[in-house]
Coordinates of C-alpha atoms in Angstrom, one line a residue:
Chain A
M1304 CA 43.2 57.2 15.4
Q1305 CA 44.7 54.7 12.8
Y1306 CA 43.0 51.3 12.0
E1307 CA 44.5 48.4 10.2
R1308 CA 42.9 45.8 8.4
K1309 CA 43.6 42.3 9.6
Y1310 CA 42.6 38.9 8.3
T1311 CA 40.9 37.0 10.9
W1312 CA 38.4 34.3 9.6
S1313 CA 39.3 31.8 6.7
I1314 CA 36.9 31.0 4.3
L1315 CA 36.0 27.6 5.4
L1316 CA 35.3 29.4 8.8
R1317 CA 32.9 31.5 7.2
L1318 CA 31.3 28.8 5.3
Y1319 CA 31.0 26.8 8.3
H1320 CA 29.3 30.0 10.0
W1321 CA 26.8 30.6 7.8
A1322 CA 26.0 26.6 6.8
L1323 CA 25.8 26.4 10.8
A1324 CA 23.3 29.4 11.0
L1325 CA 21.2 28.5 8.1
S1326 CA 20.9 24.8 9.0
V1327 CA 19.9 25.7 12.6
L1328 CA 17.3 28.0 11.1
A1329 CA 15.9 25.5 9.0
L1330 CA 16.1 22.8 11.7
S1331 CA 14.3 24.9 14.4
V1332 CA 11.4 25.8 12.1
T1333 CA 11.0 22.2 10.7
G1334 CA 11.7 20.7 14.0
F1335 CA 9.0 22.6 15.9
Y1336 CA 6.7 21.8 12.9
I1337 CA 7.5 18.0 13.4
H1338 CA 7.0 18.2 17.1
F1339 CA 3.6 20.1 16.4
P1340 CA 2.1 19.6 12.9
W1341 CA -0.4 22.4 13.2
T1342 CA -1.3 22.3 9.7
N1343 CA -2.2 18.8 9.5
T1344 CA -6.3 19.2 10.0
M1345 CA -6.3 22.0 7.4
L1346 CA -4.4 20.1 4.8
E1347 CA -6.2 16.6 5.3
G1348 CA -7.6 15.2 2.0
G1349 CA -5.2 17.1 0.1
S1350 CA -2.5 15.3 -1.8
T1351 CA 0.5 17.1 -0.1
F1352 CA 2.3 15.4 2.5
P1353 CA 3.5 18.4 4.8
V1354 CA 5.1 16.1 7.7
A1355 CA 7.1 14.2 5.3
T1356 CA 8.1 17.3 3.5
M1357 CA 9.0 19.0 6.8
R1358 CA 11.0 15.8 7.9
Y1359 CA 12.8 15.9 4.4
I1360 CA 13.9 19.5 4.9
H1361 CA 14.8 18.7 8.4
F1362 CA 17.0 15.8 7.5
I1363 CA 18.7 17.4 4.6
A1364 CA 19.5 20.4 6.9
A1365 CA 20.8 18.0 9.6
F1366 CA 23.4 16.6 7.1
V1367 CA 24.5 20.5 6.2
F1368 CA 24.4 21.0 10.0
T1369 CA 26.9 17.8 10.3
G1370 CA 29.0 19.0 7.6
A1371 CA 29.5 22.5 9.3
V1372 CA 30.1 21.0 12.7
L1373 CA 32.8 18.4 11.1
A1374 CA 34.5 21.4 9.5
R1375 CA 34.6 23.2 12.5
L1376 CA 36.1 20.4 14.3
Y1377 CA 38.9 20.3 11.7
L1378 CA 39.2 24.1 12.4
L1379 CA 39.5 23.8 16.2
I1380 CA 42.6 21.9 15.7
F1381 CA 44.0 22.7 12.2
G1382 CA 42.5 26.2 11.6
N1383 CA 44.3 29.7 11.7
R1384 CA 45.2 31.0 15.4
Q1385 CA 41.9 32.7 16.0
E1386 CA 40.1 29.5 15.0
R1387 CA 41.8 27.2 17.4
L1388 CA 40.5 25.9 20.3
W1389 CA 43.3 26.9 22.8
D1390 CA 42.8 30.5 21.6
F1391 CA 39.7 31.2 23.4
L1392 CA 38.9 28.4 26.0
P1393 CA 39.6 29.5 29.5
I1394 CA 42.3 26.9 29.8
T1395 CA 45.2 29.1 29.8
P1396 CA 45.9 32.0 32.5
R1397 CA 45.4 34.7 29.6
N1398 CA 42.2 33.6 28.8
I1399 CA 40.7 33.1 32.2
K1400 CA 41.9 36.5 32.6
N1401 CA 40.1 37.7 29.3
F1402 CA 37.0 35.6 30.6
V1403 CA 36.5 37.7 33.9
A1404 CA 37.4 40.9 31.9
T1405 CA 34.8 40.5 29.5
L1406 CA 32.1 39.6 31.9
G1407 CA 32.9 42.9 33.5
I1408 CA 32.5 44.7 30.3
Y1409 CA 29.4 43.1 29.4
S1410 CA 28.0 44.0 33.0
Y1411 CA 29.1 47.7 32.2
L1412 CA 31.6 47.4 35.4
R1413 CA 34.6 48.0 33.2
D1414 CA 35.3 50.0 30.2
S1415 CA 38.2 48.6 28.6
H1416 CA 39.9 45.2 28.2
E1417 CA 42.4 43.5 26.4
E1418 CA 41.6 43.6 22.5
R1419 CA 42.0 40.5 20.5
L1420 CA 41.6 39.4 17.0
G1421 CA 39.6 36.2 17.6
H1422 CA 36.9 35.4 20.1
N1423 CA 37.1 36.6 23.7
A1424 CA 37.3 33.8 26.3
L1425 CA 33.6 34.2 27.0
A1426 CA 32.2 33.8 23.9
G1427 CA 34.7 31.0 23.1
S1428 CA 33.5 29.0 26.2
A1429 CA 30.0 29.6 24.8
Y1430 CA 31.2 28.4 21.4
G1431 CA 32.8 25.3 23.1
L1432 CA 29.6 24.3 25.0
T1433 CA 27.5 25.0 21.8
F1434 CA 30.0 22.5 20.1
L1435 CA 29.1 20.1 22.5
A1436 CA 25.6 20.5 22.2
A1437 CA 25.7 20.4 18.6
A1438 CA 27.8 16.9 18.7
V1439 CA 25.0 15.5 20.8
Q1440 CA 22.3 16.7 18.5
V1441 CA 24.2 15.0 15.7
L1442 CA 24.3 11.9 17.3
T1443 CA 20.9 11.8 18.8
G1444 CA 19.6 12.8 15.4
F1445 CA 21.2 10.0 13.7
Y1446 CA 20.0 8.0 16.2
M1447 CA 16.6 8.8 15.4
L1448 CA 16.9 8.8 11.7
Y1449 CA 18.3 5.4 11.5
P1450 CA 16.5 3.5 14.5
E1451 CA 17.1 0.1 13.0
S1452 CA 20.8 0.5 12.3
A1453 CA 23.1 -1.4 14.6
T1454 CA 25.6 1.0 14.4
W1455 CA 23.3 3.9 15.4
Q1456 CA 21.8 2.0 18.2
Q1457 CA 25.3 1.3 19.8
I1458 CA 26.1 4.9 19.8
G1459 CA 22.6 6.2 20.4
L1460 CA 21.8 3.9 23.4
F1461 CA 24.4 6.1 25.4
F1462 CA 21.7 8.6 25.4
G1463 CA 19.0 6.0 26.3
P1464 CA 16.1 4.5 24.5
Q1465 CA 14.7 6.6 21.3
Q1466 CA 12.4 8.6 23.5
T1467 CA 15.2 9.7 25.9
A1468 CA 17.1 10.6 22.8
R1469 CA 14.1 12.6 21.3
F1470 CA 13.8 14.6 24.5
I1471 CA 17.5 15.6 24.7
H1472 CA 17.1 16.3 21.0
Y1473 CA 14.0 18.6 21.8
L1474 CA 15.7 20.2 24.9
L1475 CA 18.8 21.3 22.9
T1476 CA 16.7 22.8 20.2
W1477 CA 16.0 25.3 22.6
Y1478 CA 19.6 25.5 23.6
F1479 CA 20.3 26.6 20.0
M1480 CA 17.3 29.2 19.7
V1481 CA 18.4 30.9 23.1
F1482 CA 21.9 30.8 21.8
A1483 CA 21.3 32.4 18.4
L1484 CA 19.3 35.1 20.3
I1485 CA 22.3 36.0 22.9
H1486 CA 24.7 35.4 20.1
I1487 CA 22.9 38.1 17.7
Y1488 CA 22.2 40.5 20.5
L1489 CA 25.8 40.4 21.7
C1490 CA 27.3 40.5 18.2
V1491 CA 25.2 43.8 17.6
W1492 CA 26.5 45.1 20.9
N1493 CA 30.1 44.5 20.2
D1494 CA 29.9 46.0 16.8
V1495 CA 28.1 49.1 18.4
M1496 CA 30.6 49.4 21.4
A1497 CA 33.8 48.4 19.6
R1498 CA 35.2 49.6 16.2
D1499 CA 36.7 46.1 15.0
G1500 CA 33.8 45.5 12.4
L1501 CA 32.7 42.4 14.1
I1502 CA 29.7 41.9 12.0
S1503 CA 31.1 42.6 8.7
S1504 CA 34.0 40.2 9.6
I1505 CA 31.9 37.2 9.5
F1506 CA 31.2 38.2 5.7
N1507 CA 34.5 39.2 4.6
G1508 CA 36.9 37.8 7.0
Y1509 CA 38.5 41.1 8.2
K1510 CA 38.7 42.8 11.3
F1511 CA 40.3 46.2 12.3
R1512 CA 42.8 46.9 15.0
Q1513 CA 44.2 49.9 16.4
S1514 CA 47.7 50.5 14.9
K1515 CA 50.4 50.5 17.5
S1516 CA 52.0 53.6 16.2
Chain B
M831 CA -28.8 -27.6 11.8
S832 CA -30.4 -27.8 15.4
K833 CA -33.0 -25.6 16.8
Q834 CA -30.6 -24.2 19.1
Y835 CA -28.3 -23.1 16.6
C836 CA -30.9 -21.6 14.5
E837 CA -32.3 -19.8 17.6
R838 CA -28.8 -18.3 18.4
N839 CA -28.0 -17.3 15.2
F840 CA -31.2 -15.4 14.3
K841 CA -31.5 -13.4 17.4
V842 CA -29.8 -10.3 18.5
S843 CA -28.6 -10.5 22.2
R844 CA -28.9 -7.3 24.0
R845 CA -25.3 -7.4 24.4
G846 CA -24.9 -7.7 20.5
F847 CA -27.4 -5.2 20.2
L848 CA -25.7 -2.4 22.6
K849 CA -22.3 -3.5 20.9
G850 CA -23.7 -2.7 17.6
C851 CA -25.1 0.7 18.5
T852 CA -21.8 1.5 20.3
L853 CA -19.9 0.6 17.1
A854 CA -22.1 2.7 14.9
A855 CA -21.7 5.7 17.7
T856 CA -18.0 5.2 17.2
A857 CA -18.1 5.4 13.2
L858 CA -20.4 8.3 13.7
G859 CA -17.8 10.2 15.9
L860 CA -20.3 10.6 18.4
S861 CA -19.5 10.7 22.1
E862 CA -20.3 7.8 24.8
S863 CA -23.3 9.7 25.9
M864 CA -25.0 9.5 22.6
V865 CA -25.4 5.8 22.7
P866 CA -28.3 5.7 24.5
K867 CA -29.9 7.8 22.2
L868 CA -29.1 5.5 19.5
V869 CA -30.3 2.4 21.5
E870 CA -33.7 4.2 22.0
A871 CA -34.0 5.3 18.5
A872 CA -33.1 1.9 17.2
A873 CA -35.6 0.3 19.6
S874 CA -38.3 2.8 19.1
P875 CA -41.4 1.0 17.7
T876 CA -42.2 4.4 15.6
R877 CA -39.1 3.9 13.8
P878 CA -39.8 4.3 9.7
P879 CA -40.0 1.1 7.7
V880 CA -37.5 0.1 5.0
V881 CA -37.8 -1.0 1.6
W882 CA -34.8 -2.9 0.1
L883 CA -34.8 -2.7 -3.7
H884 CA -32.5 -4.9 -5.7
F885 CA -31.3 -4.0 -9.2
Q886 CA -28.3 -4.7 -11.3
E887 CA -26.0 -6.1 -8.6
C888 CA -24.6 -9.2 -7.1
T889 CA -26.2 -9.1 -3.7
G890 CA -22.8 -8.6 -2.3
C891 CA -23.7 -6.0 -0.3
T892 CA -26.4 -7.7 1.4
E893 CA -24.2 -10.8 1.8
S894 CA -21.7 -8.6 3.7
L895 CA -24.2 -7.7 5.9
L896 CA -25.5 -11.1 6.6
R897 CA -22.0 -12.7 7.0
A898 CA -21.7 -14.7 9.8
S899 CA -18.3 -13.3 10.8
H900 CA -20.3 -10.4 12.4
P901 CA -24.0 -11.8 13.2
D902 CA -24.7 -9.0 15.4
I903 CA -24.2 -6.1 13.3
G904 CA -26.2 -8.3 10.2
R905 CA -29.0 -9.4 12.6
L906 CA -29.1 -6.1 14.2
I907 CA -29.7 -4.1 10.8
L908 CA -32.3 -6.4 9.9
D909 CA -34.0 -6.4 13.3
I910 CA -33.9 -2.5 13.9
I911 CA -35.1 -1.5 10.6
S912 CA -38.6 -2.8 10.0
L913 CA -37.6 -4.3 6.8
D914 CA -41.0 -4.7 4.7
Y915 CA -39.5 -5.6 1.6
H916 CA -36.0 -7.4 0.7
E917 CA -36.0 -9.8 -2.1
T918 CA -33.2 -12.0 -0.7
V919 CA -34.4 -12.3 2.8
M920 CA -38.1 -12.0 2.9
A921 CA -40.0 -15.0 3.3
A922 CA -42.9 -13.9 0.7
A923 CA -42.4 -14.6 -2.9
G924 CA -44.3 -14.0 -6.2
H925 CA -47.4 -11.9 -5.9
Q926 CA -47.4 -11.9 -2.0
A927 CA -43.9 -10.0 -2.3
E928 CA -45.1 -7.4 -4.6
K929 CA -48.3 -6.8 -2.5
S930 CA -46.1 -6.3 0.5
L931 CA -44.0 -3.4 -1.4
H932 CA -47.2 -2.0 -2.5
D933 CA -48.7 -2.1 0.9
T934 CA -45.8 -0.6 2.3
I935 CA -45.3 2.3 0.1
T936 CA -49.0 3.2 0.4
K937 CA -49.5 2.8 4.1
H938 CA -46.3 4.7 4.8
D939 CA -46.1 7.2 1.7
G940 CA -43.5 9.8 2.5
K941 CA -42.3 8.2 5.7
F942 CA -40.4 4.9 4.7
I943 CA -36.7 4.4 3.9
C944 CA -35.9 3.2 0.3
V945 CA -32.5 1.4 0.3
V946 CA -31.3 0.6 -3.4
E947 CA -28.6 -2.0 -4.1
G948 CA -27.3 -2.2 -7.8
A949 CA -27.2 0.1 -10.6
I950 CA -30.2 0.8 -12.7
P951 CA -29.8 0.3 -16.6
T952 CA -31.4 2.9 -18.8
K953 CA -30.6 1.8 -22.3
D954 CA -33.5 0.5 -24.6
G955 CA -36.3 1.8 -22.1
G956 CA -34.3 -0.2 -19.1
I957 CA -35.1 -3.7 -20.3
Y958 CA -32.2 -5.0 -19.0
C959 CA -33.4 -5.5 -15.4
K960 CA -37.2 -6.5 -14.7
I961 CA -38.8 -7.5 -11.7
A962 CA -42.2 -8.3 -11.5
D963 CA -42.6 -7.3 -15.1
R964 CA -41.6 -3.7 -14.1
T965 CA -38.2 -2.1 -15.2
A966 CA -35.9 -1.1 -12.7
M967 CA -36.3 2.6 -13.8
E968 CA -40.3 2.2 -13.4
I969 CA -39.9 0.6 -9.8
L970 CA -37.4 3.4 -8.9
A971 CA -39.6 6.1 -10.4
D972 CA -42.4 4.7 -8.5
V973 CA -41.0 4.0 -5.1
G974 CA -38.2 6.4 -4.8
P975 CA -40.2 9.8 -4.9
R976 CA -42.7 8.4 -2.2
A977 CA -39.6 7.5 0.2
A978 CA -38.5 10.0 2.9
A979 CA -34.9 9.3 2.1
V980 CA -33.0 7.0 -0.2
I981 CA -29.8 5.4 0.8
A982 CA -27.7 3.8 -2.1
I983 CA -25.9 1.0 -1.0
G984 CA -22.9 -0.3 -2.5
T985 CA -20.9 1.5 -5.4
C986 CA -23.4 0.1 -8.1
A987 CA -26.5 2.0 -6.6
S988 CA -24.3 5.0 -6.0
Y989 CA -22.5 5.5 -9.1
G990 CA -23.2 2.8 -11.5
G991 CA -20.3 0.4 -10.4
I992 CA -19.0 -2.4 -12.8
Q993 CA -22.3 -2.3 -14.9
A994 CA -21.3 1.3 -15.6
A995 CA -17.5 0.4 -16.6
D996 CA -16.8 1.2 -20.1
P997 CA -18.6 0.5 -22.7
N998 CA -21.5 0.2 -20.4
P999 CA -23.8 -2.0 -22.7
T1000 CA -27.2 -1.3 -20.6
G1001 CA -26.5 2.4 -20.0
A1002 CA -26.3 1.7 -16.1
V1003 CA -26.5 4.7 -13.8
G1004 CA -26.7 5.3 -10.1
V1005 CA -29.8 6.4 -8.1
Q1006 CA -28.7 10.1 -8.0
D1007 CA -28.6 10.2 -11.8
L1008 CA -32.3 9.4 -12.1
L1009 CA -33.9 10.5 -8.8
K1010 CA -34.2 14.2 -8.2
G1011 CA -36.2 15.8 -5.1
T1012 CA -35.6 13.1 -2.6
P1013 CA -32.6 13.1 -0.2
I1014 CA -30.4 10.6 -1.4
I1015 CA -27.1 9.4 0.7
N1016 CA -24.6 7.1 -1.1
V1017 CA -22.8 4.3 1.0
P1018 CA -20.2 3.2 -1.8
G1019 CA -17.9 0.4 -1.5
C1020 CA -17.6 -3.3 -3.0
P1021 CA -19.4 -4.0 -0.6
P1022 CA -19.5 -1.1 1.8
N1023 CA -18.4 -1.7 5.3
P1024 CA -21.6 -2.7 7.3
V1025 CA -20.8 -0.2 10.1
S1026 CA -21.0 2.7 7.6
F1027 CA -24.1 1.6 6.6
L1028 CA -25.5 1.0 10.1
G1029 CA -24.0 4.1 11.2
T1030 CA -26.2 6.2 8.3
V1031 CA -29.2 4.2 9.4
L1032 CA -29.0 5.0 13.0
H1033 CA -28.0 8.4 12.4
Y1034 CA -31.4 9.0 10.3
F1035 CA -33.3 7.1 13.0
T1036 CA -31.5 9.4 15.8
F1037 CA -31.6 12.7 14.4
K1038 CA -34.3 12.4 11.7
K1039 CA -32.1 13.3 9.0
L1040 CA -29.2 12.1 6.9
P1041 CA -25.5 12.6 7.8
R1042 CA -23.6 15.2 6.5
T1043 CA -22.0 14.3 3.1
D1044 CA -18.9 15.3 0.7
Q1045 CA -19.2 16.4 -2.8
L1046 CA -20.0 13.0 -4.1
G1047 CA -22.9 12.3 -1.6
R1048 CA -21.0 9.9 0.9
P1049 CA -21.5 10.4 4.6
L1050 CA -18.4 12.3 5.8
F1051 CA -18.2 10.1 9.0
A1052 CA -17.1 7.3 6.8
Y1053 CA -15.6 8.7 3.8
G1054 CA -14.2 12.2 4.9
R1055 CA -10.7 10.8 5.1
K1056 CA -8.2 9.4 2.4
I1057 CA -7.5 5.5 3.1
H1058 CA -3.7 6.8 2.7
D1059 CA -3.9 9.2 5.6
H1060 CA -5.0 6.3 8.0
C1061 CA -3.0 3.6 6.8
E1062 CA -0.9 1.5 8.9
R1063 CA 1.9 1.3 6.3
R1064 CA 1.9 5.0 5.6
P1065 CA 5.3 5.5 7.4
H1066 CA 6.7 3.3 4.8
F1067 CA 5.4 5.3 2.0
D1068 CA 6.9 8.6 3.4
E1069 CA 10.4 6.9 4.1
G1070 CA 10.3 5.5 0.7
R1071 CA 10.2 1.8 1.6
F1072 CA 8.1 -0.3 -0.9
A1073 CA 6.8 -3.8 -1.6
E1074 CA 8.1 -3.6 -5.5
Q1075 CA 6.5 -7.0 -6.4
F1076 CA 4.2 -9.3 -4.5
G1077 CA 6.3 -11.7 -2.3
D1078 CA 9.5 -9.8 -2.6
E1079 CA 11.6 -8.8 0.5
G1080 CA 9.6 -5.5 0.8
H1081 CA 6.4 -7.3 0.7
R1082 CA 7.4 -9.5 3.4
Q1083 CA 8.5 -6.8 5.6
G1084 CA 5.3 -5.1 5.3
Y1085 CA 6.1 -2.2 3.2
C1086 CA 4.0 0.2 1.5
L1087 CA 2.0 -1.2 -1.4
Y1088 CA 1.5 1.8 -3.5
K1089 CA 4.1 0.4 -6.1
V1090 CA 2.1 -2.8 -6.4
G1091 CA -0.9 -1.0 -7.4
C1092 CA -2.7 0.2 -4.0
K1093 CA -5.1 3.1 -4.8
G1094 CA -5.2 4.3 -0.8
P1095 CA -3.7 7.8 -2.1
G1096 CA -6.8 8.5 -4.2
T1097 CA -9.7 6.6 -2.4
F1098 CA -11.9 8.1 0.5
S1099 CA -12.9 5.4 3.0
N1100 CA -12.7 4.5 6.6
C1101 CA -11.5 0.8 6.1
P1102 CA -8.3 1.3 7.8
A1103 CA -10.1 2.4 11.2
I1104 CA -13.2 0.5 10.8
R1105 CA -11.7 -2.6 9.2
F1106 CA -13.9 -5.7 8.3
N1107 CA -15.2 -9.1 9.7
D1108 CA -15.0 -8.2 13.4
V1109 CA -11.3 -9.7 13.2
G1110 CA -9.5 -6.5 12.7
V1111 CA -8.3 -6.9 9.2
W1112 CA -8.7 -5.1 5.8
P1113 CA -7.2 -5.7 2.4
V1114 CA -3.8 -3.6 3.2
S1115 CA -3.5 -5.3 6.7
V1116 CA -3.2 -8.8 4.8
G1117 CA -0.7 -7.5 1.8
H1118 CA -3.0 -6.5 -0.8
G1119 CA -3.3 -3.1 -2.1
C1120 CA -7.0 -1.0 -1.8
V1121 CA -8.4 -1.1 -5.3
G1122 CA -10.7 2.1 -4.7
C1123 CA -13.9 0.5 -4.4
T1124 CA -15.5 3.6 -2.9
E1125 CA -14.7 6.0 -5.9
P1126 CA -16.9 6.8 -9.0
G1127 CA -16.2 5.2 -12.0
F1128 CA -13.5 2.8 -10.1
W1129 CA -13.5 0.1 -12.7
D1130 CA -12.4 2.3 -15.3
T1131 CA -10.3 5.0 -13.2
M1132 CA -8.7 2.7 -10.6
G1133 CA -7.5 0.2 -13.0
P1134 CA -5.2 -1.8 -13.6
F1135 CA -5.5 -3.0 -10.1
Y1136 CA -1.8 -3.9 -10.1
G1137 CA -0.6 -0.7 -11.6
R1138 CA 0.7 2.4 -9.9
L1139 CA -1.9 5.2 -9.4
P1140 CA -0.5 8.1 -11.3
N1141 CA 0.0 11.6 -10.2
V1142 CA 1.1 10.5 -6.5
T1143 CA 4.4 12.0 -5.6
V1144 CA 6.6 9.9 -3.1
P1145 CA 7.8 12.4 -0.5
G1146 CA 11.7 13.5 -0.5
A1147 CA 13.2 13.7 -4.1
G1148 CA 11.0 10.9 -5.3
G1149 CA 12.3 8.0 -3.6
G1150 CA 11.1 8.6 0.1
I1151 CA 12.5 11.0 2.5
V1152 CA 15.2 8.9 4.5
A1153 CA 16.6 7.3 1.4
D1154 CA 16.8 10.7 -0.3
A1155 CA 18.2 12.4 2.6
G1156 CA 20.8 10.1 3.0
S1157 CA 21.9 10.5 -0.7
A1158 CA 22.0 13.8 -0.2
G1159 CA 23.6 13.9 2.8
K1160 CA 26.8 11.7 1.3
K1161 CA 27.0 14.8 -1.2
I1162 CA 27.0 17.3 1.5
L1163 CA 29.4 15.5 3.4
G1164 CA 31.5 14.7 0.4
V1165 CA 31.4 18.6 -0.2
T1166 CA 32.4 19.4 3.3
A1167 CA 35.4 16.9 3.1
A1168 CA 36.5 18.6 -0.1
A1169 CA 36.4 22.1 1.4
V1170 CA 38.5 20.9 4.4
G1171 CA 40.7 19.1 2.2
I1172 CA 41.3 22.3 0.0
H1173 CA 41.8 24.3 3.4
A1174 CA 44.3 21.7 4.4
A1175 CA 46.0 21.6 1.0
V1176 CA 46.3 25.5 0.7
G1177 CA 47.5 25.5 4.3
V1178 CA 50.4 22.9 3.7
G1179 CA 51.1 24.4 0.3
R1180 CA 51.6 27.9 1.5
K1181 CA 53.8 26.6 4.1
L1182 CA 55.9 24.9 1.7
V1183 CA 56.3 28.0 -0.5
Q1184 CA 56.7 30.6 2.0
G1185 CA 59.0 28.7 4.5
K1186 CA 58.6 28.5 8.3
K1187 CA 59.7 31.8 9.0
N1188 CA 57.2 33.5 7.3
D1189 CA 54.5 31.7 8.8
E1190 CA 56.0 32.5 12.3
Q1191 CA 55.7 36.1 11.6
N1192 CA 51.8 36.0 10.7

């Protein structure tokens, strides 16, 4: 069986992916520390400021996360074919078909489905949902970072007062952690099951497809 | 002054007595159920007598206990401790006073508590502080070893205080530098909070031992935590919001006083929690930085009062976490914009060079 190398993910998309992945990791770790600062009684009396340090890392990572989300927003519209929104959201008959087929594959009910270079429609839907979650996380985050800013108050009050925004922000943290778990599992699963080089594609940008000949 | 006023001012009401014991229990970190035990110990007729020695001092520690702003605690201290000798408040004078000191330490040898206020000068045979023709060194060497425990009240008695400040002309030292073998506890401060002193005394009366102390001999219940860590202005420190000088916008906004000389990051005391004068204030709450008066050698090491304490790192990159994250964020978002711009430019450029046909094939 012959395979050919196809350029799939642009440099910007790969940069976005790793900026997002690393910032989510940093945000989760520091976020849970801020939620429950468990070293505080141990470090009390020392000249270190662990909560302040953790919050600082959280804020820096939050800006990286925001940058990544904005880059993805651009790519959703102006990226290459695989990166665009309408290639993977179940909004066209082709994508809805692919969505159902992928569900069948993942539940071991089908053996083959349409091979496509970009995201399958099920993954694409999850990414769309995650993008919305990320937007909410960014907005509630800045609302809490600049509580005295009139601009952020106007935007943030859509979510309610500070505490409500904090609660939404906290709940969505769990969404991101669950997402990461499923995402990594399914990527490995796909890499094992198919021969398109899914995992290496997010490093070098290339996937493999069977030659038509 | 009317008789009624005097009576009211010089008696501790039961309410005031219980209030004082409850305050002390709170300061000690004891549960509510321990309050009756403290009350019992404080009211016990067998509580040990107290001898209060004044050496090189300003009487500020005694004054702070007796201030009318917290009459209950001041009176409570005088009431619960059987004060047999205290030069400021005792009625006796001259030979009578010295006799009462002599009688107390003879009668209650090894059982009384000795409170020391003020530093002890040691230079030139200790001649810089003499009471009843004896030097402070002689009095301490006579009374100290016969006490069950010594409480050094104030920074002078604890570590020498302002008398011991460079160049220390009288060779002043604290009690712990002269007295060995007797349990000594330091309640430093200039002056110390009366509640910290009351807590120490009641702890001794109730449990028959001095409270646990840190390496500097200070009770942990009162000096176990840094002022900085309990300060109401602490969030401003973390976020990088400072009063740059007295009276400026930051000062009026109630921002952190570290840059105008607050020594809170290097000072251990319960001031932010216990506060003073029964009206809930302490220096930082009224806009003046901590001067670090509970630390050894604070006149030398905590000065100048309005200079920044060195070796304190402001969290973040040095300017506070929100401000620094904001400036880092601008750079990060700038890099993002650049990356997106380059991507767009390359896309547009390729389209121009290769033409539309080529793009469609791709």
